Coordinates of N, CA, C and O in Angstrom, one line a residue:
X1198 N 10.6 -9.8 5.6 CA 9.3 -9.6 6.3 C 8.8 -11.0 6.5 O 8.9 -11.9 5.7
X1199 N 8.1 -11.3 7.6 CA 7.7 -12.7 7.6 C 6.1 -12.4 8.0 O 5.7 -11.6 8.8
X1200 N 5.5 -13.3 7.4 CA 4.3 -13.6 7.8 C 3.3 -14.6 8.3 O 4.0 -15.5 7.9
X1201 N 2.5 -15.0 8.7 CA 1.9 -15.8 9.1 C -0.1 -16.0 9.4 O -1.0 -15.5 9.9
X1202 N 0.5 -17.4 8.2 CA -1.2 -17.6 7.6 C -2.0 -18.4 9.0 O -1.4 -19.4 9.6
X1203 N -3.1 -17.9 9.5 CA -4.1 -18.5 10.7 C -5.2 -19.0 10.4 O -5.5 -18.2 9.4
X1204 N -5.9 -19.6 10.5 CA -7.2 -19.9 10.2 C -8.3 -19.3 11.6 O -7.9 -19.2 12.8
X1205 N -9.8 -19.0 11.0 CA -10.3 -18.2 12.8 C -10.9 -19.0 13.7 O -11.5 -18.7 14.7
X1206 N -10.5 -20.7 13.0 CA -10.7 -21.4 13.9 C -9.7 -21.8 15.0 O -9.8 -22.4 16.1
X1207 N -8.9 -21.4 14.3 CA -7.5 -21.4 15.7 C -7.5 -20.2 16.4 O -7.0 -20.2 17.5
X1208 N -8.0 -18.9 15.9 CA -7.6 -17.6 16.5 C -9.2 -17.0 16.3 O -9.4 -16.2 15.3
X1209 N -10.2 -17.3 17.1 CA -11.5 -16.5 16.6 C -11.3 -15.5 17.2 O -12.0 -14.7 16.5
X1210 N -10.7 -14.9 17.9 CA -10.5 -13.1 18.1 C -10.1 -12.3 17.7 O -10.1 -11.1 18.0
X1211 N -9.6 -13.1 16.3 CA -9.1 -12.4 15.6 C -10.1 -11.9 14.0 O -9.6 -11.8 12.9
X1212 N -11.4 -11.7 14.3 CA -12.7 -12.0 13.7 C -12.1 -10.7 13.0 O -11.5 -10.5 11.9
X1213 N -12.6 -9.3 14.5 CA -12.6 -7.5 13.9 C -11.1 -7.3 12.9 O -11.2 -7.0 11.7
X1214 N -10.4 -7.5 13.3 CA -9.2 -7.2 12.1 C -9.4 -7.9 11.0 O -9.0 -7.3 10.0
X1215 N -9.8 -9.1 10.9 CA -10.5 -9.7 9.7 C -11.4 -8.7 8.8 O -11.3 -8.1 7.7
X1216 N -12.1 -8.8 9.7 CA -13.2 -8.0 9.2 C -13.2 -6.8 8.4 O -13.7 -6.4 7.3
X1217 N -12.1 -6.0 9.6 CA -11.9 -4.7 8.9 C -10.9 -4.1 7.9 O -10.5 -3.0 7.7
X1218 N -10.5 -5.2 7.4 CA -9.2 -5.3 6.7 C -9.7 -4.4 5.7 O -10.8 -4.5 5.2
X1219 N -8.7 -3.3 5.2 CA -9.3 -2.7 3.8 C -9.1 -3.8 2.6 O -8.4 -4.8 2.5
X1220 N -10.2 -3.1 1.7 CA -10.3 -4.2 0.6 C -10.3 -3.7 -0.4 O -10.1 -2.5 -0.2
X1221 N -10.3 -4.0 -1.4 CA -10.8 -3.7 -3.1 C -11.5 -4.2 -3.8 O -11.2 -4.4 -5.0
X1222 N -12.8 -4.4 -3.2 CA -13.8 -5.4 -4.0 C -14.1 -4.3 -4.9 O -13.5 -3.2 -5.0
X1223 N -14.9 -4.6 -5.5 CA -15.5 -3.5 -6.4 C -16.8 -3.2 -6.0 O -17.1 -4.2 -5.3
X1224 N -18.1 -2.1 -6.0 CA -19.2 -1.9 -5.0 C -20.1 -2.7 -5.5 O -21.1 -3.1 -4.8
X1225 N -20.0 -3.1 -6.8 CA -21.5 -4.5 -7.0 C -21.2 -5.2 -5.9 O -22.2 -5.7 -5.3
X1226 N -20.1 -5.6 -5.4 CA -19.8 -6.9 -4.3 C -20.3 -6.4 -3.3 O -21.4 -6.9 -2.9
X1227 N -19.6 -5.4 -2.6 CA -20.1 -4.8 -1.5 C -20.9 -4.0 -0.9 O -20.7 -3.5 0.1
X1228 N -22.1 -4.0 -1.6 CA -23.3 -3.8 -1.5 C -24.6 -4.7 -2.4 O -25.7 -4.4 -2.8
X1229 N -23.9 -5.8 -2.3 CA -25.0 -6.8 -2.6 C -25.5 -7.3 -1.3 O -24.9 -7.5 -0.3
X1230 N -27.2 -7.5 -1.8 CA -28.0 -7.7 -0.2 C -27.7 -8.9 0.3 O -27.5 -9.2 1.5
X1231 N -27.6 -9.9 -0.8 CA -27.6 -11.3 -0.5 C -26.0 -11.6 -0.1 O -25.8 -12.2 1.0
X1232 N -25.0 -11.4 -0.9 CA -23.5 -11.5 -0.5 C -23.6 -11.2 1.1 O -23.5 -12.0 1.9
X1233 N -23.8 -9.8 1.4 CA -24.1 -9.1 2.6 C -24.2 -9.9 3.8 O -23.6 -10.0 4.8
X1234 N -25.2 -10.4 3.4 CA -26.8 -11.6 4.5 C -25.2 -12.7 4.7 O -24.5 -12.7 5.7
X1235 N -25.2 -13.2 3.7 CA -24.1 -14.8 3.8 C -23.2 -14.9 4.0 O -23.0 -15.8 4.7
X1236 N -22.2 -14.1 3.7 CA -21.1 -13.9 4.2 C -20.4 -13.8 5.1 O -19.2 -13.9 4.9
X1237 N -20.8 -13.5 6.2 CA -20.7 -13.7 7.6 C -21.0 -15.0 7.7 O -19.9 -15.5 8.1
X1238 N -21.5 -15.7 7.7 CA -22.1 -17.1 7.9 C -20.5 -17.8 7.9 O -20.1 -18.5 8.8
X1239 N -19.8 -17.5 6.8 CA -18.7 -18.3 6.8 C -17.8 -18.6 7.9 O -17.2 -19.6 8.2
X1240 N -17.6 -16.9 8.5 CA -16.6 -16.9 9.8 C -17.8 -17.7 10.9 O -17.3 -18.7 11.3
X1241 N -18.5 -17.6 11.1 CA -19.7 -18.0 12.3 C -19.3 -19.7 12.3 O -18.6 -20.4 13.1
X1242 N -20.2 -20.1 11.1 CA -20.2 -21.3 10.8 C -19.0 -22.3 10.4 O -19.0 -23.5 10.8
X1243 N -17.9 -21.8 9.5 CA -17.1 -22.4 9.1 C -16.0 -21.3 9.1 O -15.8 -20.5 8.2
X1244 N -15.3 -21.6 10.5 CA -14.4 -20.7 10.9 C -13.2 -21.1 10.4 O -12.4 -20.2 10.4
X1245 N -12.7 -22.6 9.8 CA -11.6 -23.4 9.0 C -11.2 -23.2 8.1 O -10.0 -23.3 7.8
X1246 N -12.6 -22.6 7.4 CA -12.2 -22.0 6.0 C -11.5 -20.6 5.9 O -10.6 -20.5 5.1
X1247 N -11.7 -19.7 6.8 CA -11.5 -18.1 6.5 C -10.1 -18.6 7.2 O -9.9 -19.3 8.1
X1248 N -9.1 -17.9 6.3 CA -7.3 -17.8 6.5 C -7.0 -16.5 6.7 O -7.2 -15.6 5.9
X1249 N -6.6 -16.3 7.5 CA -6.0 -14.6 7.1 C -4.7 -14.8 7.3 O -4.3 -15.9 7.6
X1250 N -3.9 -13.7 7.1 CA -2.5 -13.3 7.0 C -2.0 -12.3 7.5 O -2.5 -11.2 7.2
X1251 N -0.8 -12.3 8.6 CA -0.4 -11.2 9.7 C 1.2 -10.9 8.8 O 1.7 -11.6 7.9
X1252 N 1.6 -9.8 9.3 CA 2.6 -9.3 9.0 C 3.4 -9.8 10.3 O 2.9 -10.7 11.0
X1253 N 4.4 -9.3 10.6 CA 5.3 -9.5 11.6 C 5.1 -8.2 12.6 O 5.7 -8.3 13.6
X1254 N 4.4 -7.0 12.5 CA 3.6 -6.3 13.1 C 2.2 -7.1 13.7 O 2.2 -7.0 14.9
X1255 N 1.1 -7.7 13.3 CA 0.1 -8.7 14.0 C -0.7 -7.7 12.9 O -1.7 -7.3 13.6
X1256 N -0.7 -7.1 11.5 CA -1.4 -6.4 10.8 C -2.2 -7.5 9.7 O -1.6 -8.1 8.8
X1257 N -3.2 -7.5 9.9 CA -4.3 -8.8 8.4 C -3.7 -7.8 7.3 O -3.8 -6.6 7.2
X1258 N -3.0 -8.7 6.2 CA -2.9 -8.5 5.5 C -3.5 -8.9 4.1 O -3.5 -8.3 3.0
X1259 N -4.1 -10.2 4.6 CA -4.7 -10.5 3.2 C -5.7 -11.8 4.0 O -5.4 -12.5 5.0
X1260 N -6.6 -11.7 3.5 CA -7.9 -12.8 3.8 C -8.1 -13.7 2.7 O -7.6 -13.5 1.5
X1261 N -9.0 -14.9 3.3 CA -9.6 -15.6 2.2 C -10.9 -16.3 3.0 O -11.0 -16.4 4.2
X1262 N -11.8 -16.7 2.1 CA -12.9 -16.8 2.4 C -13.3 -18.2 1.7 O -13.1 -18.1 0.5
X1263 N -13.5 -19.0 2.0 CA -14.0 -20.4 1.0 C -15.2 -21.3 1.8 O -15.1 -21.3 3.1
X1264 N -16.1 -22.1 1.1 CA -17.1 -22.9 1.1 C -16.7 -24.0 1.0 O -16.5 -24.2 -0.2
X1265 N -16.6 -25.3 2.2 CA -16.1 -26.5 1.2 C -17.5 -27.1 0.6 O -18.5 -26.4 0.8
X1266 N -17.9 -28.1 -0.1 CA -18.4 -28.6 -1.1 C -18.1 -30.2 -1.6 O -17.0 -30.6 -1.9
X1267 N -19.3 -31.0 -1.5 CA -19.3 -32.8 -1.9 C -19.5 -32.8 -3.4 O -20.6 -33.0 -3.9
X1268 N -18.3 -32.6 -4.2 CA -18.6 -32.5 -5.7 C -19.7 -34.3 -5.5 O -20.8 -34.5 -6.0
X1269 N -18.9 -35.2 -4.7 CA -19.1 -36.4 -5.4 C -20.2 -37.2 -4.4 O -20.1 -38.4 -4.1
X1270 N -21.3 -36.1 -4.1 CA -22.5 -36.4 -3.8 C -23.9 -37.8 -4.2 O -23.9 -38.4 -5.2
X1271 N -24.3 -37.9 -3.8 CA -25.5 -38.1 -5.0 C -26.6 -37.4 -5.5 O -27.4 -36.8 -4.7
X1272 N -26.7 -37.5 -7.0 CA -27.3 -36.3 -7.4 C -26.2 -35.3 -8.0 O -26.7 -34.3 -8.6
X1273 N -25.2 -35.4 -8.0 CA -23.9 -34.3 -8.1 C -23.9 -34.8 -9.6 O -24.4 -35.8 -10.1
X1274 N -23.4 -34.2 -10.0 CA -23.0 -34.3 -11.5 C -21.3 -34.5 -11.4 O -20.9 -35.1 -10.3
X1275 N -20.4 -34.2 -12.3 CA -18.8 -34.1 -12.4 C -18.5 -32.6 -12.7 O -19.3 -31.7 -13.0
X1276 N -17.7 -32.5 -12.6 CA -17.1 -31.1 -13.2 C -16.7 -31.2 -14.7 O -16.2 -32.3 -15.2
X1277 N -16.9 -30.1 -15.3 CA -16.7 -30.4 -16.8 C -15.4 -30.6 -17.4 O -14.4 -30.0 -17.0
X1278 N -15.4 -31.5 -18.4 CA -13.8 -32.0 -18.8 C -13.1 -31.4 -19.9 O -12.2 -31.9 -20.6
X1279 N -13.8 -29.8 -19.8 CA -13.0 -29.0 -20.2 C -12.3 -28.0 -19.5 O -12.8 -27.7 -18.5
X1280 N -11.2 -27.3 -19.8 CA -10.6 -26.2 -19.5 C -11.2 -24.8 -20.0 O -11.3 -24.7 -21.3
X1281 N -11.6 -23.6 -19.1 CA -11.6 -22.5 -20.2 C -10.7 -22.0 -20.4 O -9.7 -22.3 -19.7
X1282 N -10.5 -21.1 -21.3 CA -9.8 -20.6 -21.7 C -9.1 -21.1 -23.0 O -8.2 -20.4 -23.5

């Protein structure tokens, strides 16, 4: 089977199959008001981030969603120099 990862800034028409991809969140996710509100924002605004994945049919198979972020701002702190776990 082969597949192929896109980002929707190369393919923004490819928004609704994103979108409607079934999922498995759990319903605190998917019915939070604020997740709700923002989440969109990401495909809108930062179309680079959101990746999806086609089957060799043209079927989304798996999404991702990410925020990039200036850890090394000013004002920024470091990330902590521990591991959990």
């Amino acid at each position: 089977m082969t597949f192929t990862i896109t980002s929707l800034a190369e393919r923004p028409d490819r928004w609704p199959a994103v979108c409607d991809m079934a999922g498995s969140w759990p319903v605190f996710v998917t019915e939070d008001l604020v997740g709700a509100a923002c989440f969109p924002r990401i495909a809108a605004e930062l179309p680079a981030y959101v990746l999806y994945d086609e089957n060799e049919d043209g079927e989304v198979v798996a999404t991702a969603h990410s925020v990039p972020f200036a850890l090394h701002a000013p004002g920024r702190g470091d990330l902590p120099a521990r591991r959990c776990g």
